[in-house]
Amino acid sequence: EVQLVESGGGLVQAGGSLRLSCAASGFTFDDYAIGWFRQAPGKEREGVSCISSSDGSTYYADSVKGRFTISSDNAKNTVYLQINSLKPEDTAVYYCAATPYSDYAFTLDMIHFGSWGQGTQVTVSS
């Protein structure tokens, strides 16, 4: 059974940092790409970043470039999302998702991601 478990969210002041974790199990981690998505209140879910577990290549949405860093520890089957210089508009539930279709993963189109975690809340106060 594919399982993704996010952690690391919380309440932080603007300008602060957080590191989110996505622990994966139930599939061959190296064969998948892992994406991070977020959904703010009243808004659609959007993709923010993606990493290929096989070669470490990464992709970022324009809105987060320079502040978000995605990384992978294949020995731990875990993907991280480091978020710096947090802004109130970063407030959202952050989800990780997995796809075996690495060629499509970097589109950050949710249709290609079949397995999802339960999400972790990030709240940024001004």
mmCIF file with all atom_site columns, C-alpha atoms in Angstrom:
data_model
loop_
_atom_site.group_PDB
_atom_site.id
_atom_site.type_symbol
_atom_site.label_atom_id
_atom_site.label_alt_id
_atom_site.label_comp_id
_atom_site.label_asym_id
_atom_site.label_entity_id
_atom_site.label_seq_id
_atom_site.pdbx_PDB_ins_code
_atom_site.Cartn_x
_atom_site.Cartn_y
_atom_site.Cartn_z
_atom_site.occupancy
_atom_site.B_iso_or_equiv
_atom_site.pdbx_formal_charge
_atom_site.auth_seq_id
_atom_site.auth_comp_id
_atom_site.auth_asym_id
_atom_site.auth_atom_id
_atom_site.pdbx_PDB_model_num
ATOM 1   C CA . GLU A 1 1   ? 0.000   0.000  0.000   1.00 0.00 ? 1   GLU A CA 1
ATOM 2   C CA . VAL A 1 2   ? 1.362   3.371  -1.032  1.00 0.00 ? 2   VAL A CA 1
ATOM 3   C CA . GLN A 1 3   ? 1.573   5.734  1.895   1.00 0.00 ? 3   GLN A CA 1
ATOM 4   C CA . LEU A 1 4   ? 2.760   9.325  2.094   1.00 0.00 ? 4   LEU A CA 1
ATOM 5   C CA . VAL A 1 5   ? 2.947   11.116 5.415   1.00 0.00 ? 5   VAL A CA 1
ATOM 6   C CA . GLU A 1 6   ? 3.665   14.820 5.654   1.00 0.00 ? 6   GLU A CA 1
ATOM 7   C CA . SER A 1 7   ? 4.996   16.546 8.738   1.00 0.00 ? 7   SER A CA 1
ATOM 8   C CA . GLY A 1 8   ? 6.719   19.738 9.774   1.00 0.00 ? 8   GLY A CA 1
ATOM 9   C CA . GLY A 1 9   ? 3.953   22.251 9.365   1.00 0.00 ? 9   GLY A CA 1
ATOM 10  C CA . GLY A 1 10  ? 3.066   24.792 12.001  1.00 0.00 ? 10  GLY A CA 1
ATOM 11  C CA . LEU A 1 11  ? 2.521   28.419 12.894  1.00 0.00 ? 11  LEU A CA 1
ATOM 12  C CA . VAL A 1 12  ? 5.393   30.728 12.036  1.00 0.00 ? 12  VAL A CA 1
ATOM 13  C CA . GLN A 1 13  ? 5.901   34.448 11.738  1.00 0.00 ? 13  GLN A CA 1
ATOM 14  C CA . ALA A 1 14  ? 6.477   36.092 8.396   1.00 0.00 ? 14  ALA A CA 1
ATOM 15  C CA . GLY A 1 15  ? 10.122  35.894 7.444   1.00 0.00 ? 15  GLY A CA 1
ATOM 16  C CA . GLY A 1 16  ? 10.623  32.619 9.232   1.00 0.00 ? 16  GLY A CA 1
ATOM 17  C CA . SER A 1 17  ? 11.412  29.178 7.853   1.00 0.00 ? 17  SER A CA 1
ATOM 18  C CA . LEU A 1 18  ? 9.990   25.693 7.937   1.00 0.00 ? 18  LEU A CA 1
ATOM 19  C CA . ARG A 1 19  ? 11.096  22.328 6.656   1.00 0.00 ? 19  ARG A CA 1
ATOM 20  C CA . LEU A 1 20  ? 8.341   20.000 5.594   1.00 0.00 ? 20  LEU A CA 1
ATOM 21  C CA . SER A 1 21  ? 8.910   16.259 5.318   1.00 0.00 ? 21  SER A CA 1
ATOM 22  C CA . CYS A 1 22  ? 7.182   13.644 3.222   1.00 0.00 ? 22  CYS A CA 1
ATOM 23  C CA . ALA A 1 23  ? 7.854   10.083 4.314   1.00 0.00 ? 23  ALA A CA 1
ATOM 24  C CA . ALA A 1 24  ? 7.008   7.512  1.656   1.00 0.00 ? 24  ALA A CA 1
ATOM 25  C CA . SER A 1 25  ? 6.403   3.789  1.854   1.00 0.00 ? 25  SER A CA 1
ATOM 26  C CA . GLY A 1 26  ? 4.800   0.986  -0.096  1.00 0.00 ? 26  GLY A CA 1
ATOM 27  C CA . PHE A 1 27  ? 6.506   1.582  -3.431  1.00 0.00 ? 27  PHE A CA 1
ATOM 28  C CA . THR A 1 28  ? 9.956   1.671  -5.014  1.00 0.00 ? 28  THR A CA 1
ATOM 29  C CA . PHE A 1 29  ? 10.942  5.176  -4.069  1.00 0.00 ? 29  PHE A CA 1
ATOM 30  C CA . ASP A 1 30  ? 13.702  5.525  -6.663  1.00 0.00 ? 30  ASP A CA 1
ATOM 31  C CA . ASP A 1 31  ? 11.206  4.920  -9.477  1.00 0.00 ? 31  ASP A CA 1
ATOM 32  C CA . TYR A 1 32  ? 8.936   7.798  -8.559  1.00 0.00 ? 32  TYR A CA 1
ATOM 33  C CA . ALA A 1 33  ? 8.799   11.547 -8.640  1.00 0.00 ? 33  ALA A CA 1
ATOM 34  C CA . ILE A 1 34  ? 7.457   13.357 -5.598  1.00 0.00 ? 34  ILE A CA 1
ATOM 35  C CA . GLY A 1 35  ? 5.646   16.649 -5.820  1.00 0.00 ? 35  GLY A CA 1
ATOM 36  C CA . TRP A 1 36  ? 4.624   19.217 -3.255  1.00 0.00 ? 36  TRP A CA 1
ATOM 37  C CA . PHE A 1 37  ? 1.296   20.988 -3.632  1.00 0.00 ? 37  PHE A CA 1
ATOM 38  C CA . ARG A 1 38  ? -0.551  23.482 -1.499  1.00 0.00 ? 38  ARG A CA 1
ATOM 39  C CA . GLN A 1 39  ? -4.102  24.612 -1.061  1.00 0.00 ? 39  GLN A CA 1
ATOM 40  C CA . ALA A 1 40  ? -4.932  27.913 0.545   1.00 0.00 ? 40  ALA A CA 1
ATOM 41  C CA . PRO A 1 41  ? -8.398  28.598 1.971   1.00 0.00 ? 41  PRO A CA 1
ATOM 42  C CA . GLY A 1 42  ? -10.854 29.254 -0.809  1.00 0.00 ? 42  GLY A CA 1
ATOM 43  C CA . LYS A 1 43  ? -8.318  28.570 -3.527  1.00 0.00 ? 43  LYS A CA 1
ATOM 44  C CA . GLU A 1 44  ? -7.514  25.709 -5.844  1.00 0.00 ? 44  GLU A CA 1
ATOM 45  C CA . ARG A 1 45  ? -4.697  23.330 -5.064  1.00 0.00 ? 45  ARG A CA 1
ATOM 46  C CA . GLU A 1 46  ? -1.499  24.334 -6.831  1.00 0.00 ? 46  GLU A CA 1
ATOM 47  C CA . GLY A 1 47  ? 1.788   22.596 -7.471  1.00 0.00 ? 47  GLY A CA 1
ATOM 48  C CA . VAL A 1 48  ? 4.876   24.231 -6.005  1.00 0.00 ? 48  VAL A CA 1
ATOM 49  C CA . SER A 1 49  ? 7.768   21.846 -6.576  1.00 0.00 ? 49  SER A CA 1
ATOM 50  C CA . CYS A 1 50  ? 8.744   18.400 -7.734  1.00 0.00 ? 50  CYS A CA 1
ATOM 51  C CA . ILE A 1 51  ? 11.773  16.130 -7.544  1.00 0.00 ? 51  ILE A CA 1
ATOM 52  C CA . SER A 1 52  ? 12.737  13.015 -9.419  1.00 0.00 ? 52  SER A CA 1
ATOM 53  C CA . SER A 1 53  ? 13.931  10.398 -6.946  1.00 0.00 ? 53  SER A CA 1
ATOM 54  C CA . SER A 1 54  ? 15.936  8.640  -9.655  1.00 0.00 ? 54  SER A CA 1
ATOM 55  C CA . ASP A 1 55  ? 18.190  11.496 -10.715 1.00 0.00 ? 55  ASP A CA 1
ATOM 56  C CA . GLY A 1 56  ? 17.443  14.326 -8.274  1.00 0.00 ? 56  GLY A CA 1
ATOM 57  C CA . SER A 1 57  ? 16.283  16.764 -10.902 1.00 0.00 ? 57  SER A CA 1
ATOM 58  C CA . THR A 1 58  ? 13.945  19.414 -9.570  1.00 0.00 ? 58  THR A CA 1
ATOM 59  C CA . TYR A 1 59  ? 11.323  21.849 -10.716 1.00 0.00 ? 59  TYR A CA 1
ATOM 60  C CA . TYR A 1 60  ? 9.765   24.877 -9.039  1.00 0.00 ? 60  TYR A CA 1
ATOM 61  C CA . ALA A 1 61  ? 6.733   26.950 -9.768  1.00 0.00 ? 61  ALA A CA 1
ATOM 62  C CA . ASP A 1 62  ? 7.640   30.532 -10.556 1.00 0.00 ? 62  ASP A CA 1
ATOM 63  C CA . SER A 1 63  ? 5.803   31.739 -7.468  1.00 0.00 ? 63  SER A CA 1
ATOM 64  C CA . VAL A 1 64  ? 8.210   29.955 -5.103  1.00 0.00 ? 64  VAL A CA 1
ATOM 65  C CA . LYS A 1 65  ? 11.545  30.053 -6.903  1.00 0.00 ? 65  LYS A CA 1
ATOM 66  C CA . GLY A 1 66  ? 14.310  31.341 -4.685  1.00 0.00 ? 66  GLY A CA 1
ATOM 67  C CA . ARG A 1 67  ? 12.467  30.647 -1.417  1.00 0.00 ? 67  ARG A CA 1
ATOM 68  C CA . PHE A 1 68  ? 11.566  26.950 -1.645  1.00 0.00 ? 68  PHE A CA 1
ATOM 69  C CA . THR A 1 69  ? 14.091  24.137 -1.902  1.00 0.00 ? 69  THR A CA 1
ATOM 70  C CA . ILE A 1 70  ? 13.109  20.536 -2.503  1.00 0.00 ? 70  ILE A CA 1
ATOM 71  C CA . SER A 1 71  ? 15.445  17.676 -1.669  1.00 0.00 ? 71  SER A CA 1
ATOM 72  C CA . SER A 1 72  ? 15.347  13.926 -1.305  1.00 0.00 ? 72  SER A CA 1
ATOM 73  C CA . ASP A 1 73  ? 16.976  11.422 1.030   1.00 0.00 ? 73  ASP A CA 1
ATOM 74  C CA . ASN A 1 74  ? 16.555  8.173  -0.846  1.00 0.00 ? 74  ASN A CA 1
ATOM 75  C CA . ALA A 1 75  ? 17.999  6.151  2.037   1.00 0.00 ? 75  ALA A CA 1
ATOM 76  C CA . LYS A 1 76  ? 15.102  7.349  4.175   1.00 0.00 ? 76  LYS A CA 1
ATOM 77  C CA . ASN A 1 77  ? 12.482  7.407  1.415   1.00 0.00 ? 77  ASN A CA 1
ATOM 78  C CA . THR A 1 78  ? 11.801  10.988 2.394   1.00 0.00 ? 78  THR A CA 1
ATOM 79  C CA . VAL A 1 79  ? 11.420  14.219 0.468   1.00 0.00 ? 79  VAL A CA 1
ATOM 80  C CA . TYR A 1 80  ? 11.837  17.585 2.118   1.00 0.00 ? 80  TYR A CA 1
ATOM 81  C CA . LEU A 1 81  ? 10.587  21.045 1.274   1.00 0.00 ? 81  LEU A CA 1
ATOM 82  C CA . GLN A 1 82  ? 12.575  23.857 2.852   1.00 0.00 ? 82  GLN A CA 1
ATOM 83  C CA . ILE A 1 83  ? 10.599  27.083 2.887   1.00 0.00 ? 83  ILE A CA 1
ATOM 84  C CA . ASN A 1 84  ? 12.411  30.299 3.688   1.00 0.00 ? 84  ASN A CA 1
ATOM 85  C CA . SER A 1 85  ? 11.265  33.899 3.972   1.00 0.00 ? 85  SER A CA 1
ATOM 86  C CA . LEU A 1 86  ? 7.725   32.764 4.653   1.00 0.00 ? 86  LEU A CA 1
ATOM 87  C CA . LYS A 1 87  ? 4.931   35.125 3.687   1.00 0.00 ? 87  LYS A CA 1
ATOM 88  C CA . PRO A 1 88  ? 1.330   35.226 4.876   1.00 0.00 ? 88  PRO A CA 1
ATOM 89  C CA . GLU A 1 89  ? 0.277   34.169 1.378   1.00 0.00 ? 89  GLU A CA 1
ATOM 90  C CA . ASP A 1 90  ? 2.171   30.904 1.907   1.00 0.00 ? 90  ASP A CA 1
ATOM 91  C CA . THR A 1 91  ? -0.511  29.921 4.412   1.00 0.00 ? 91  THR A CA 1
ATOM 92  C CA . ALA A 1 92  ? -2.021  26.691 3.130   1.00 0.00 ? 92  ALA A CA 1
ATOM 93  C CA . VAL A 1 93  ? -2.285  22.983 3.624   1.00 0.00 ? 93  VAL A CA 1
ATOM 94  C CA . TYR A 1 94  ? 0.764   21.426 2.013   1.00 0.00 ? 94  TYR A CA 1
ATOM 95  C CA . TYR A 1 95  ? 0.468   18.015 0.422   1.00 0.00 ? 95  TYR A CA 1
ATOM 96  C CA . CYS A 1 96  ? 3.006   15.675 -1.081  1.00 0.00 ? 96  CYS A CA 1
ATOM 97  C CA . ALA A 1 97  ? 2.102   13.320 -3.883  1.00 0.00 ? 97  ALA A CA 1
ATOM 98  C CA . ALA A 1 98  ? 3.822   10.587 -5.842  1.00 0.00 ? 98  ALA A CA 1
ATOM 99  C CA . THR A 1 99  ? 3.839   9.614  -9.476  1.00 0.00 ? 99  THR A CA 1
ATOM 100 C CA . PRO A 1 100 ? 5.687   6.930  -11.445 1.00 0.00 ? 100 PRO A CA 1
ATOM 101 C CA . TYR A 1 101 ? 5.444   9.129  -14.533 1.00 0.00 ? 101 TYR A CA 1
ATOM 102 C CA . SER A 1 102 ? 8.507   11.283 -14.064 1.00 0.00 ? 102 SER A CA 1
ATOM 103 C CA . ASP A 1 103 ? 8.249   12.653 -17.595 1.00 0.00 ? 103 ASP A CA 1
ATOM 104 C CA . TYR A 1 104 ? 4.955   14.278 -16.669 1.00 0.00 ? 104 TYR A CA 1
ATOM 105 C CA . ALA A 1 105 ? 5.701   15.059 -13.051 1.00 0.00 ? 105 ALA A CA 1
ATOM 106 C CA . PHE A 1 106 ? 7.371   18.361 -13.789 1.00 0.00 ? 106 PHE A CA 1
ATOM 107 C CA . THR A 1 107 ? 4.174   19.730 -15.215 1.00 0.00 ? 107 THR A CA 1
ATOM 108 C CA . LEU A 1 108 ? 2.886   19.650 -11.615 1.00 0.00 ? 108 LEU A CA 1
ATOM 109 C CA . ASP A 1 109 ? -0.443  18.638 -13.068 1.00 0.00 ? 109 ASP A CA 1
ATOM 110 C CA . MET A 1 110 ? -2.317  16.839 -10.316 1.00 0.00 ? 110 MET A CA 1
ATOM 111 C CA . ILE A 1 111 ? -3.835  14.406 -12.786 1.00 0.00 ? 111 ILE A CA 1
ATOM 112 C CA . HIS A 1 112 ? -0.483  12.626 -13.013 1.00 0.00 ? 112 HIS A CA 1
ATOM 113 C CA . PHE A 1 113 ? -0.132  12.123 -9.263  1.00 0.00 ? 113 PHE A CA 1
ATOM 114 C CA . GLY A 1 114 ? -2.103  9.123  -8.060  1.00 0.00 ? 114 GLY A CA 1
ATOM 115 C CA . SER A 1 115 ? -1.017  8.919  -4.429  1.00 0.00 ? 115 SER A CA 1
ATOM 116 C CA . TRP A 1 116 ? -1.424  11.693 -1.902  1.00 0.00 ? 116 TRP A CA 1
ATOM 117 C CA . GLY A 1 117 ? -0.648  12.366 1.709   1.00 0.00 ? 117 GLY A CA 1
ATOM 118 C CA . GLN A 1 118 ? -3.077  13.822 4.218   1.00 0.00 ? 118 GLN A CA 1
ATOM 119 C CA . GLY A 1 119 ? -1.445  17.245 4.266   1.00 0.00 ? 119 GLY A CA 1
ATOM 120 C CA . THR A 1 120 ? 0.238   19.437 6.844   1.00 0.00 ? 120 THR A CA 1
ATOM 121 C CA . GLN A 1 121 ? -0.951  22.916 7.772   1.00 0.00 ? 121 GLN A CA 1
ATOM 122 C CA . VAL A 1 122 ? 1.369   25.881 7.383   1.00 0.00 ? 122 VAL A CA 1
ATOM 123 C CA . THR A 1 123 ? 0.163   29.151 8.866   1.00 0.00 ? 123 THR A CA 1
ATOM 124 C CA . VAL A 1 124 ? 2.189   32.321 8.499   1.00 0.00 ? 124 VAL A CA 1
ATOM 125 C CA . SER A 1 125 ? 1.319   35.269 10.692  1.00 0.00 ? 125 SER A CA 1
ATOM 126 C CA . SER A 1 126 ? 2.086   38.826 9.666   1.00 0.00 ? 126 SER A CA 1
#
